XYZ file of C-alpha atoms in Angstrom:
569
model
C 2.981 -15.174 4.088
C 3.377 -14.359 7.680
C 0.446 -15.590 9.782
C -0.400 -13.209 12.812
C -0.649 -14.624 15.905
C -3.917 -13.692 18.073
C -3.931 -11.083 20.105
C -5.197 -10.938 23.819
C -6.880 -7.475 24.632
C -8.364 -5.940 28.106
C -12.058 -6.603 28.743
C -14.153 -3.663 27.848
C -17.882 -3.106 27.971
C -19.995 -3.749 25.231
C -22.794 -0.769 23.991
C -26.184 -2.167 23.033
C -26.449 -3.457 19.799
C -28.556 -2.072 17.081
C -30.664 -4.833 15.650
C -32.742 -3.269 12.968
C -31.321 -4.550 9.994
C -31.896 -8.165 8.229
C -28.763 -10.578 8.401
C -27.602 -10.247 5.004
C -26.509 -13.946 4.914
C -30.296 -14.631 4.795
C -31.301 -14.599 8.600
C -34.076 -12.448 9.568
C -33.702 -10.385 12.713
C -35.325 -12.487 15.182
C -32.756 -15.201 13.967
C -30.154 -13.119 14.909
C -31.096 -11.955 18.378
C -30.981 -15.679 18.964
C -27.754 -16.115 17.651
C -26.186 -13.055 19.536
C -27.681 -14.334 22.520
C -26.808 -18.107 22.371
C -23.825 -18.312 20.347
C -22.130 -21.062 20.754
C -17.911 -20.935 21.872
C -16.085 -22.027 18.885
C -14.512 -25.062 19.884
C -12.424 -25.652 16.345
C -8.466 -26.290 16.507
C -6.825 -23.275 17.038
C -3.653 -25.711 16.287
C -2.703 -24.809 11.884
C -1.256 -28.339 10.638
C -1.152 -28.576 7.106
C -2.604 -26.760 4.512
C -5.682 -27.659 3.142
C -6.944 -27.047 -0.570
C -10.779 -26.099 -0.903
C -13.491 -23.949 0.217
C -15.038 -20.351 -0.231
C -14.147 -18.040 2.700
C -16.773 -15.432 3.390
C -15.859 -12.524 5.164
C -17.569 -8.975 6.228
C -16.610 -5.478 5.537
C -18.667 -2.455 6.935
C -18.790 -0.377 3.909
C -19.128 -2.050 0.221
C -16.212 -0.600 -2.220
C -16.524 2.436 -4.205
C -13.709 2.161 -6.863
C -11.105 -0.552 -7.808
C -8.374 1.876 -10.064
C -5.463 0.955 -8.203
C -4.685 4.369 -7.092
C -7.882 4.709 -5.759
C -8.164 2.087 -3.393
C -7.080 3.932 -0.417
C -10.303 2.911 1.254
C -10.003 -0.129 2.828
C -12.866 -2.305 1.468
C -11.262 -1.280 -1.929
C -7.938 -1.965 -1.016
C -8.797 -5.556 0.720
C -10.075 -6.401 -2.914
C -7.188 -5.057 -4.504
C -4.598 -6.830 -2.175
C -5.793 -10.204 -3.301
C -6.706 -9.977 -6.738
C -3.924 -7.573 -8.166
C 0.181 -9.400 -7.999
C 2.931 -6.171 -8.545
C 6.338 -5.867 -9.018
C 7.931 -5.990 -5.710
C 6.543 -7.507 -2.947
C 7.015 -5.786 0.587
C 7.755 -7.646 4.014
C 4.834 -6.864 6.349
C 7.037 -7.290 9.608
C 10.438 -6.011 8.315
C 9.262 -3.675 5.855
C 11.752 -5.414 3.098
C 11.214 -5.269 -0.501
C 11.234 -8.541 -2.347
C 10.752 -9.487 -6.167
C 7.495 -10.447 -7.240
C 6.494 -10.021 -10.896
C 10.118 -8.346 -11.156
C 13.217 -10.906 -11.205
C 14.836 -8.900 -8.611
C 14.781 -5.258 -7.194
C 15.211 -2.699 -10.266
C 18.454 -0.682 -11.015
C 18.206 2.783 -9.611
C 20.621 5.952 -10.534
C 22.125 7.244 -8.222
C 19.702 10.553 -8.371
C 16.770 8.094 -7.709
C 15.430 9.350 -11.475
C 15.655 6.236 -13.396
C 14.685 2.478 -12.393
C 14.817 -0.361 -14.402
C 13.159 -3.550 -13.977
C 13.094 -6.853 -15.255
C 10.058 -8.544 -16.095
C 9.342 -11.966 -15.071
C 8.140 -14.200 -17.861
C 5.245 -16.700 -18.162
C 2.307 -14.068 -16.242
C -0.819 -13.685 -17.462
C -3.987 -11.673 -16.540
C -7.611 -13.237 -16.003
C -8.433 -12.877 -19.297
C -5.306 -14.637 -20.597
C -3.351 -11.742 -22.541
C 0.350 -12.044 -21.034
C 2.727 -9.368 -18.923
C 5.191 -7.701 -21.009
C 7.363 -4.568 -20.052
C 5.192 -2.845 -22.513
C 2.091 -3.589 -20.688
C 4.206 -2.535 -16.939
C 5.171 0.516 -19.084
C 1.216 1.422 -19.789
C -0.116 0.717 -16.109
C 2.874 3.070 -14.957
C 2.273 5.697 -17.685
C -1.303 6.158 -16.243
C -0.819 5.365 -12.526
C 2.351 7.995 -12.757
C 0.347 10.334 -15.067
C -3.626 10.247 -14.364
C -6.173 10.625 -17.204
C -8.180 13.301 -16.827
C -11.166 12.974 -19.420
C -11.709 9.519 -18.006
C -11.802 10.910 -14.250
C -8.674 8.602 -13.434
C -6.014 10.669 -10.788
C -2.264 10.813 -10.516
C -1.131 8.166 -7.699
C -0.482 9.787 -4.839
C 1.848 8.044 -3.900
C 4.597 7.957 -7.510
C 6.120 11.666 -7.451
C 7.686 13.065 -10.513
C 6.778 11.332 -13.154
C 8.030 11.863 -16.192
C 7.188 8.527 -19.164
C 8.357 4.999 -19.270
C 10.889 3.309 -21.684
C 10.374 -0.248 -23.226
C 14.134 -1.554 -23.169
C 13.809 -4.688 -24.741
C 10.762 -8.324 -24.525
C 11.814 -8.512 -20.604
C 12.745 -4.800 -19.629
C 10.971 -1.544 -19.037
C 12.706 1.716 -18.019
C 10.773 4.565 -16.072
C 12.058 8.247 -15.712
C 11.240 10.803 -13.421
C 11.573 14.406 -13.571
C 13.295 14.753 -10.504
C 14.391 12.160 -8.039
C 11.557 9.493 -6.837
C 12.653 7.652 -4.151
C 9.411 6.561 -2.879
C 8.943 4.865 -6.272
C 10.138 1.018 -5.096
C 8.363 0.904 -2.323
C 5.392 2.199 -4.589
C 5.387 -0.306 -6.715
C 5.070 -2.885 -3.943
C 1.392 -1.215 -2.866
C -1.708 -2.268 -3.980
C -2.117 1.295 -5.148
C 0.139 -0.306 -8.126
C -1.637 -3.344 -8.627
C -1.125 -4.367 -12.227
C -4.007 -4.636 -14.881
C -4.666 -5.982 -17.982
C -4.600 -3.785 -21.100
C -8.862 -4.298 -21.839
C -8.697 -2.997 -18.130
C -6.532 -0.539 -18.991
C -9.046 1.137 -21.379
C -11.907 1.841 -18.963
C -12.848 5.259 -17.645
C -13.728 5.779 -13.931
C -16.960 4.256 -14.130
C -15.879 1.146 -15.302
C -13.484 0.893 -12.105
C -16.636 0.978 -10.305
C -19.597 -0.827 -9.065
C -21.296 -2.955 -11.806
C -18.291 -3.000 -13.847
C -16.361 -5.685 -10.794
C -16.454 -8.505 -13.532
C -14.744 -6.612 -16.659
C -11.159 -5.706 -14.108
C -8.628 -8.016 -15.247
C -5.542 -8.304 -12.915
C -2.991 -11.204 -12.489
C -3.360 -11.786 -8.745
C -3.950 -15.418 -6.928
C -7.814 -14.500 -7.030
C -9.977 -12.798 -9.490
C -13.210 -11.535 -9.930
C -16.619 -13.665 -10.805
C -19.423 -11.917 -9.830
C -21.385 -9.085 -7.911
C -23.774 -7.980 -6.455
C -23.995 -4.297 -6.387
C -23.309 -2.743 -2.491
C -23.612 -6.347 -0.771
C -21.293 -8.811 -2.246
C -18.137 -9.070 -4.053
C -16.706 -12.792 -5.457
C -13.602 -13.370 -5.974
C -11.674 -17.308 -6.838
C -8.880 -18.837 -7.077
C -6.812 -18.220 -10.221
C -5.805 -22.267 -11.000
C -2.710 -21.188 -13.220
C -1.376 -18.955 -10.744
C 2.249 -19.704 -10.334
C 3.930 -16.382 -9.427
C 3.901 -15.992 -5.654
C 6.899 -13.418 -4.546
C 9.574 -16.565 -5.037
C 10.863 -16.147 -0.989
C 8.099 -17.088 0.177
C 7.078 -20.939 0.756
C 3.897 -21.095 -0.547
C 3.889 -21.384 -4.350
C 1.163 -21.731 -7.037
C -2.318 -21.675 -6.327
C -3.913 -19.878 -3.326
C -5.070 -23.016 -0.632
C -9.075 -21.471 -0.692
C -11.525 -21.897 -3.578
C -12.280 -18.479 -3.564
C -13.545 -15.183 -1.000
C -17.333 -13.806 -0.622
C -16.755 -10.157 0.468
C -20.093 -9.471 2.012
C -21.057 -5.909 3.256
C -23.400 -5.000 5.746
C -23.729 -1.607 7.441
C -25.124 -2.856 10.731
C -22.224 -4.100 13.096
C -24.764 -5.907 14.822
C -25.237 -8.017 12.249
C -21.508 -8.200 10.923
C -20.181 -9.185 14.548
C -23.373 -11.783 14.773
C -22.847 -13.405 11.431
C -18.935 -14.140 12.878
C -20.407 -15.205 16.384
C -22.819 -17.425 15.442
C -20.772 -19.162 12.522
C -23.054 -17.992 9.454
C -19.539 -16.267 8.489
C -15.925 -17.046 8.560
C -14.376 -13.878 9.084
C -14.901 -10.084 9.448
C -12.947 -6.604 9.901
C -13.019 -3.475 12.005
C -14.605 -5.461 15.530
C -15.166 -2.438 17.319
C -13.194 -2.311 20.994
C -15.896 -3.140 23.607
C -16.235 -6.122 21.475
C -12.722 -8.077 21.421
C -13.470 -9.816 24.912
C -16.811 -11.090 23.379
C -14.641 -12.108 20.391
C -11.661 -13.716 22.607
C -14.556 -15.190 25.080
C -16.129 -17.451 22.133
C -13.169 -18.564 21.646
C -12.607 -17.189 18.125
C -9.408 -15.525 16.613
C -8.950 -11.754 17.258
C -6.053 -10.356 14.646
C -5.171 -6.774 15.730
C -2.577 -5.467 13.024
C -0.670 -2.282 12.742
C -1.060 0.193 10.093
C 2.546 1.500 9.897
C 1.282 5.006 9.093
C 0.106 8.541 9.898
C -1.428 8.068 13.509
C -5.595 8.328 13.934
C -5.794 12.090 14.741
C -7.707 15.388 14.068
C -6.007 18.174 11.729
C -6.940 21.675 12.192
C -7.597 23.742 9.234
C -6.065 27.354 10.279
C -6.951 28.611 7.093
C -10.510 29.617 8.945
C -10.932 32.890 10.830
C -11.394 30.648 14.226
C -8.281 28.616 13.530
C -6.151 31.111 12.533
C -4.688 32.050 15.571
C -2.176 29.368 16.875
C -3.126 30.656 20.452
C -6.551 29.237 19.820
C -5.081 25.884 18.569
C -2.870 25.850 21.440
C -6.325 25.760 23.488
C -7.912 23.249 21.687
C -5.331 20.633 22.186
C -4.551 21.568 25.422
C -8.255 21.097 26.498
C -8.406 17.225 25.039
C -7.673 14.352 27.051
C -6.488 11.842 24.584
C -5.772 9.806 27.262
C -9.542 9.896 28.423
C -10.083 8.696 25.020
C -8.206 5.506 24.477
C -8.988 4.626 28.037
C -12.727 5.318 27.301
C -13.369 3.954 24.205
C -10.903 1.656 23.093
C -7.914 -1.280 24.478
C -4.439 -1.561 24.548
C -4.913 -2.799 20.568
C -4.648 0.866 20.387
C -1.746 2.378 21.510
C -1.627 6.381 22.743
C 0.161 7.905 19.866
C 3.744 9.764 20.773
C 4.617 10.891 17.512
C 2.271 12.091 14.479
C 3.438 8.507 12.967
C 3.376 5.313 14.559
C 6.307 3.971 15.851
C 6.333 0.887 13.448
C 6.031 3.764 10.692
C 9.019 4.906 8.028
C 10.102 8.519 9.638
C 8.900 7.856 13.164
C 9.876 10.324 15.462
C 9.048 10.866 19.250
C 6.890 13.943 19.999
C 4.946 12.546 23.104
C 5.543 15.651 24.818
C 4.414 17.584 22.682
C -0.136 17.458 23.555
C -0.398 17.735 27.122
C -3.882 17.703 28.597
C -4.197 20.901 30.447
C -7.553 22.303 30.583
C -6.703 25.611 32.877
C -4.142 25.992 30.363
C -6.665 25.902 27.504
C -8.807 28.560 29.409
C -6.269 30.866 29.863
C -5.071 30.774 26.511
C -8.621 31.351 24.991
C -8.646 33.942 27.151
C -4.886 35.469 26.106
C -6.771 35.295 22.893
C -9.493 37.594 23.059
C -12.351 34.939 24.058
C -13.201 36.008 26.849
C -17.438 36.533 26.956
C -19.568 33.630 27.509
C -23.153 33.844 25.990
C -26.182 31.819 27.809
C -25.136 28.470 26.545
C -21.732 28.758 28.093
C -19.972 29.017 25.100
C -17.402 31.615 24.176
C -18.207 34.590 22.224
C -15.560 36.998 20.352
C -17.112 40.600 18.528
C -20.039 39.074 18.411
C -19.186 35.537 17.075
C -19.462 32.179 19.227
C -16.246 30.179 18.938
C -18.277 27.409 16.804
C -16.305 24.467 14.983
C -17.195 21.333 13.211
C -15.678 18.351 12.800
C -16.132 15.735 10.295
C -17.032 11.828 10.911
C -14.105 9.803 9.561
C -16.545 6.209 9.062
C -13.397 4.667 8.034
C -11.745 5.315 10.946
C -12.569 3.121 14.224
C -15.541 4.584 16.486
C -15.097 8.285 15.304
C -18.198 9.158 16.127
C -18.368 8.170 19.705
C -14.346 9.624 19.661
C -15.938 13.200 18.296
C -18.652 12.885 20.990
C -15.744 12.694 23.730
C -13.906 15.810 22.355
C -17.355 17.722 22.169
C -18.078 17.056 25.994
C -14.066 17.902 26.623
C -14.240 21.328 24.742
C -17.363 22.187 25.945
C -15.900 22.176 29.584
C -13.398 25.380 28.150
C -16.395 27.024 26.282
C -16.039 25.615 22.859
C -18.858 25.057 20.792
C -17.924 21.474 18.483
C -20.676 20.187 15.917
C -20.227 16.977 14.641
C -20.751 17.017 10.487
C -23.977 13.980 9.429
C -24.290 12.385 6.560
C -22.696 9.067 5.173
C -19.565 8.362 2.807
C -20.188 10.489 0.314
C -21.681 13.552 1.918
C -18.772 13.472 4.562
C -16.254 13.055 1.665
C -17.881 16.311 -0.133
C -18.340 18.256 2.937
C -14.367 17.568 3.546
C -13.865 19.738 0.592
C -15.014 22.998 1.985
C -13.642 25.124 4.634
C -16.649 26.689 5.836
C -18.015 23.196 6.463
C -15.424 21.439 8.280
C -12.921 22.970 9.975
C -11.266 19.997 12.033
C -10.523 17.087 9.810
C -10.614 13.722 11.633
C -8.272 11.273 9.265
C -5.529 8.675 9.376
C -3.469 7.486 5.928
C -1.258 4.075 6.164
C 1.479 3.886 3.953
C 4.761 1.794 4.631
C 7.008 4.791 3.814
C 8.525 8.104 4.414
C 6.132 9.718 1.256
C 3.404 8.737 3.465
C 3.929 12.359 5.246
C 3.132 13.642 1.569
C 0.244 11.668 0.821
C -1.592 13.286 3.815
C -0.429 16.799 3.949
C 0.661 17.789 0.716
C -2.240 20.358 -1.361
C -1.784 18.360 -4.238
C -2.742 14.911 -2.472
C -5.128 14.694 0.302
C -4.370 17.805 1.244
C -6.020 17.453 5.129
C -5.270 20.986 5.639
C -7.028 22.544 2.831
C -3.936 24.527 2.283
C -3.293 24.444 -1.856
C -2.482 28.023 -3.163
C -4.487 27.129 -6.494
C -7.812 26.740 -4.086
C -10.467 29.362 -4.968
C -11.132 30.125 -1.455
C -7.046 30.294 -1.010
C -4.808 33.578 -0.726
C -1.120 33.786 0.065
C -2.235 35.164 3.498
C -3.425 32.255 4.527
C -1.822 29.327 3.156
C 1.724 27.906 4.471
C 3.779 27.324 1.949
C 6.579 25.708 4.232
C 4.395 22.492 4.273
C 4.458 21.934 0.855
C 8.723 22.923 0.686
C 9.371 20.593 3.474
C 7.477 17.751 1.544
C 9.000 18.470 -1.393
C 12.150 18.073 -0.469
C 11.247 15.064 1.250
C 10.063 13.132 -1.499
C 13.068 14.283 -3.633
C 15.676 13.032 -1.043
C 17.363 9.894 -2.150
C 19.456 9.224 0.777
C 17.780 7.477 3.436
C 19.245 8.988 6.529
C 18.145 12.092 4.855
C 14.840 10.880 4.594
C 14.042 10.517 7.994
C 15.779 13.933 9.097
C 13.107 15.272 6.167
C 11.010 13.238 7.568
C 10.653 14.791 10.553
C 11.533 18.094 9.765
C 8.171 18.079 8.405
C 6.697 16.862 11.711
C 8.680 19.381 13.905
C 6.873 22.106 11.647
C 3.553 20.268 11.908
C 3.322 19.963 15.723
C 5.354 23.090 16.597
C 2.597 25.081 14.553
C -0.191 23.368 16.574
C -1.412 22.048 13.079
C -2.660 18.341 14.006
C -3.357 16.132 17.523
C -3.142 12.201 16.700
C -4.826 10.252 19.241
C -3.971 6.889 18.926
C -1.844 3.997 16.766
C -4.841 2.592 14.395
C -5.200 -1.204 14.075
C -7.565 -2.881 11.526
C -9.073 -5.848 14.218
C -10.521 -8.791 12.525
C -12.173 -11.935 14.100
C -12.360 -15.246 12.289
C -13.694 -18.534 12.924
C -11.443 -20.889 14.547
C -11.369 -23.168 11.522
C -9.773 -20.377 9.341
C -6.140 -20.593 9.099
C -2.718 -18.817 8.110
C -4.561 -15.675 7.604
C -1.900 -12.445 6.703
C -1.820 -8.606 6.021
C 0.347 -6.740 4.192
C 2.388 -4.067 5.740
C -0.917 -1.486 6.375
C -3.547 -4.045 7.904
C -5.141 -5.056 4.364
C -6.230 -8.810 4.381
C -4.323 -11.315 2.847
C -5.621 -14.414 1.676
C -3.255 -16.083 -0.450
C -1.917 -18.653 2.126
C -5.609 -18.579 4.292
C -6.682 -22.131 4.785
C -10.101 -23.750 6.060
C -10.269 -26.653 8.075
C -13.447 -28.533 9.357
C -16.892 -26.590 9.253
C -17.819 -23.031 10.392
């Protein structure tokens, strides 16, 4: 697959490092000061050659995975599993956004009302446990993905609309139907979110997806799975009978490494070390101040575009405080997004002119539409009615300090230290900006309720227009909080246009159409002062110089099916 070339980025100063932890490779923590300290410039080829067969890669994620049901894997330490264990029916072009066959013979048949496709099933696949591909067993993963099983806790994909049942045609084709037209359904099936699995796998509830039950998930991917340990390690190797690589591209049959160690650590200090000093091979999300150290050492910085909904905030104006569009006005007039990138991150990560980026399906320039202003922002708090200040500065309305809280996206690159910013910038206007604690699951929770967080901090790749539905629409994500069925919902305070415009969006078959949907949705979104994106998201990884012909696919997942090593770490 396509090998990304290095990428320079602007020196930027590093923060101290926090060194508390233990290294998890098995260094203790006066080990690694010495390492950080002393590490040694990687002086390996940076020239690729030829491939060479062998070795285990090991490679560091900050957060361990949660779930691996396909469409569950979202989260990118699930989804980097995903990507190289699970093979799908179409395979997408990271750089041109193409669809290819992969465990399809070609690219299905599609009505003309985008309700039917029909695809052909390669022959000769079979899972890690040995039972063989058929269109019946496509048919099954499709039937749940499109469907969701509720008593086993497993969710509709987000992103397969419409879904109606599949059709076994004959031993090489399956048929699926759709209530109304799906045409975000090829590109869907290209997603990791659509990984295929193995009927045993098929059969397991939600907990089964998850931690502890790694070793039982059966997929028919270049890797698979051989062992875990729960919340630090993940092993996956190299499938020897795998001989169904997308036929385009040139590498064929078995993946060139042994197998991948996905290691987890929660201190950066010690994921960024581990890479520095050699004891690892690879790692993602290197925060900003850190790609000169990276480039310095002479290792391999990869800085790769999502291709989706820019890294932004989303205001919830289902809340009294929110309500008024006046207010939002204020809010976004009194951040300095610029202040931000320039601040906290490098030109790895572009300002964002549109709510998607521009290498996104749908793109659409809005640049001018968040300009810092911060006497504008005080004269429109005051237009709205906050105009008393209480002893902490802060604005005060009948009684009631103009008090919000945003959530920490740990996903998302930095988001803390970006939340920090924005507190100090609408502070300076008189508004009050808590920043929600807690770790993965407690910010994932808190998300949920309205009274808790009020500005959702977020970002969603996807390489396609239904993208803009994944995020916004109340029956997926749902940023907004804005689903009529919600307990704490009335049909005062929901907007119903977002879900209409959505709608017709993913029911659109023509593609010209799709984009004019397409943004019709984010004309709505930005003319209602709903959301403020702040930058195009990367995921940044650093590798040792001995690891070659390293890919993603189109959203910044890894890709390890044509990674090589070469010489010693």
């Amino acid at each position: 697959m396509t090998d990304l070339r290095p990428t320079a980025s602007a020196p930027a100063a590093g923060p101290s490092l926090d060194r508390r932890s233990m290294l998890g490779l098995g260094l203790g923590f006066g080990t690694l000061i010495t390492l950080s300290a002393c590490t040694p410039r990687d002086t390996g080829s940076l020239e690729s050659g030829e491939p060479v067969r062998g070795g285990v890669l090991t490679y560091f994620e900050p957060q361990t995975w949660t779930l691996l049901y396909p469409p569950s894997v979202g989260f990118y330490p699930n989804g980097g599993i995903m990507n190289n264990i699970s093979a799908r029916l179409l395979w997408q072009d990271p750089e041109t956004l193409e669809l290819h066959p992969w465990l399809a013979t070609e690219r299905p048949e599609i009505s003309a009302d985008a309700t039917t496709y029909t695809f052909t099933i390669r022959d000769g696949v079979t899972y890690s446990d040995g039972s063989p591909l058929t269109p019946a067993n496509v048919a099954r993963n499709f039937d749940l993905f499109g469907r969701g099983d509720e008593a086993r806790t497993l969710p509709v994909s987000e992103q397969i609309s419409n879904y109606e049942r599949s059709e076994v045609l004959d031993d090489r084709r399956v048929r699926f139907h759709f209530s109304a037209p799906s045409p975000g359904f090829e590109q869907a099936t290209s997603t990791m979110n659509a990984g295929l699995l193995a009927d045993s796998t098929l059969e397991l509830d939600a907990a089964g997806f998850g931690p502890g039950g790694a070793t039982k998930i059966h997929t028919c991917g270049p890797f698979h799975i051989t062992d875990e340990a729960i919340g630090t390690k993940l092993s996956v190797r190299a499938r020897e009978d795998y001989d169904w690589a997308p036929p385009h591209l040139e590498h064929q049959g078995r993946a060139h490494l042994d197998g991948i160690d996905f290691l987890t650590n929660n201190e950066y200090s010690v994921r960024i070390g581990a890479v520095l000093s050699g004891q690892a091979d690879g790692v993602r999300d290197v925060q900003a101040p850190d790609e000169s150290r990276v480039t310095e050492q002479g290792l391999r910085l990869y800085a790769k575009a999502t291709n989706g909904i820019n890294n932004g905030i989303n205001f919830r104006f289902r809340h009294d405080l929110l309500a008024d569009i006046t207010v939002r006005r204020a809010l976004i007039a009194a951040i300095d997004r610029q202040e931000i990138v320039d601040k906290l991150f490098t030109p790895n990560y572009p300002l964002a002119t549109g709510l998607l980026a521009k290498g996104a399906m749908g793109y659409t320039d809005q640049s001018g539409s968040w300009v810092h202003d911060p006497d504008r922002a005080e004269a429109l708090l005051d237009e709205a009615g906050w105009t008393e200040r209480n002893d902490s500065g802060y604005r005060v309305k009948d009684g009631q300090v103009l008090a919000l809280t945003v959530n920490i996206a740990l996903p998302q690159p930095r988001s803390n230290e970006v939340q920090t910013l924005i507190q100090q910038q609408l502070r300076r206007v008189g508004v009050r900006l808590s920043i929600n604690p807690g770790d993965q699951s407690k910010q994932t929770l808190d998300a949920l309720d309205l009274d808790t967080v009020q500005i959702y901090h977020s970002m969603v790749a996807r390489a396609d227009f239904d993208n803009l539905r994944s995020n916004y629409s109340s029956v997926n994500r749902d940023v907004f909080l804005n689903g009529a069925g919600r307990s704490d919902a009335d049909d005062d305070s929901i907007d119903p246009k977002i879900d209409e415009l959505l709608d017709a969006l993913a029911a659109e078959p023509d593609a010209q159409k799709r984009q004019t949907a397409a943004e019709a949705v984010q004309n709505h979104l930005v003319e209602h002062a709903y959301v403020l994106p702040f930058f195009e998201e990367p995921q940044v990884f650093a590798f040792r110089r001995r690891v070659h012909g390293f890919a993603t696919e189109p959203v910044g997942r890894p890709d390890f099916y044509s990674t090589w090593l070469a010489g010693e770490k």
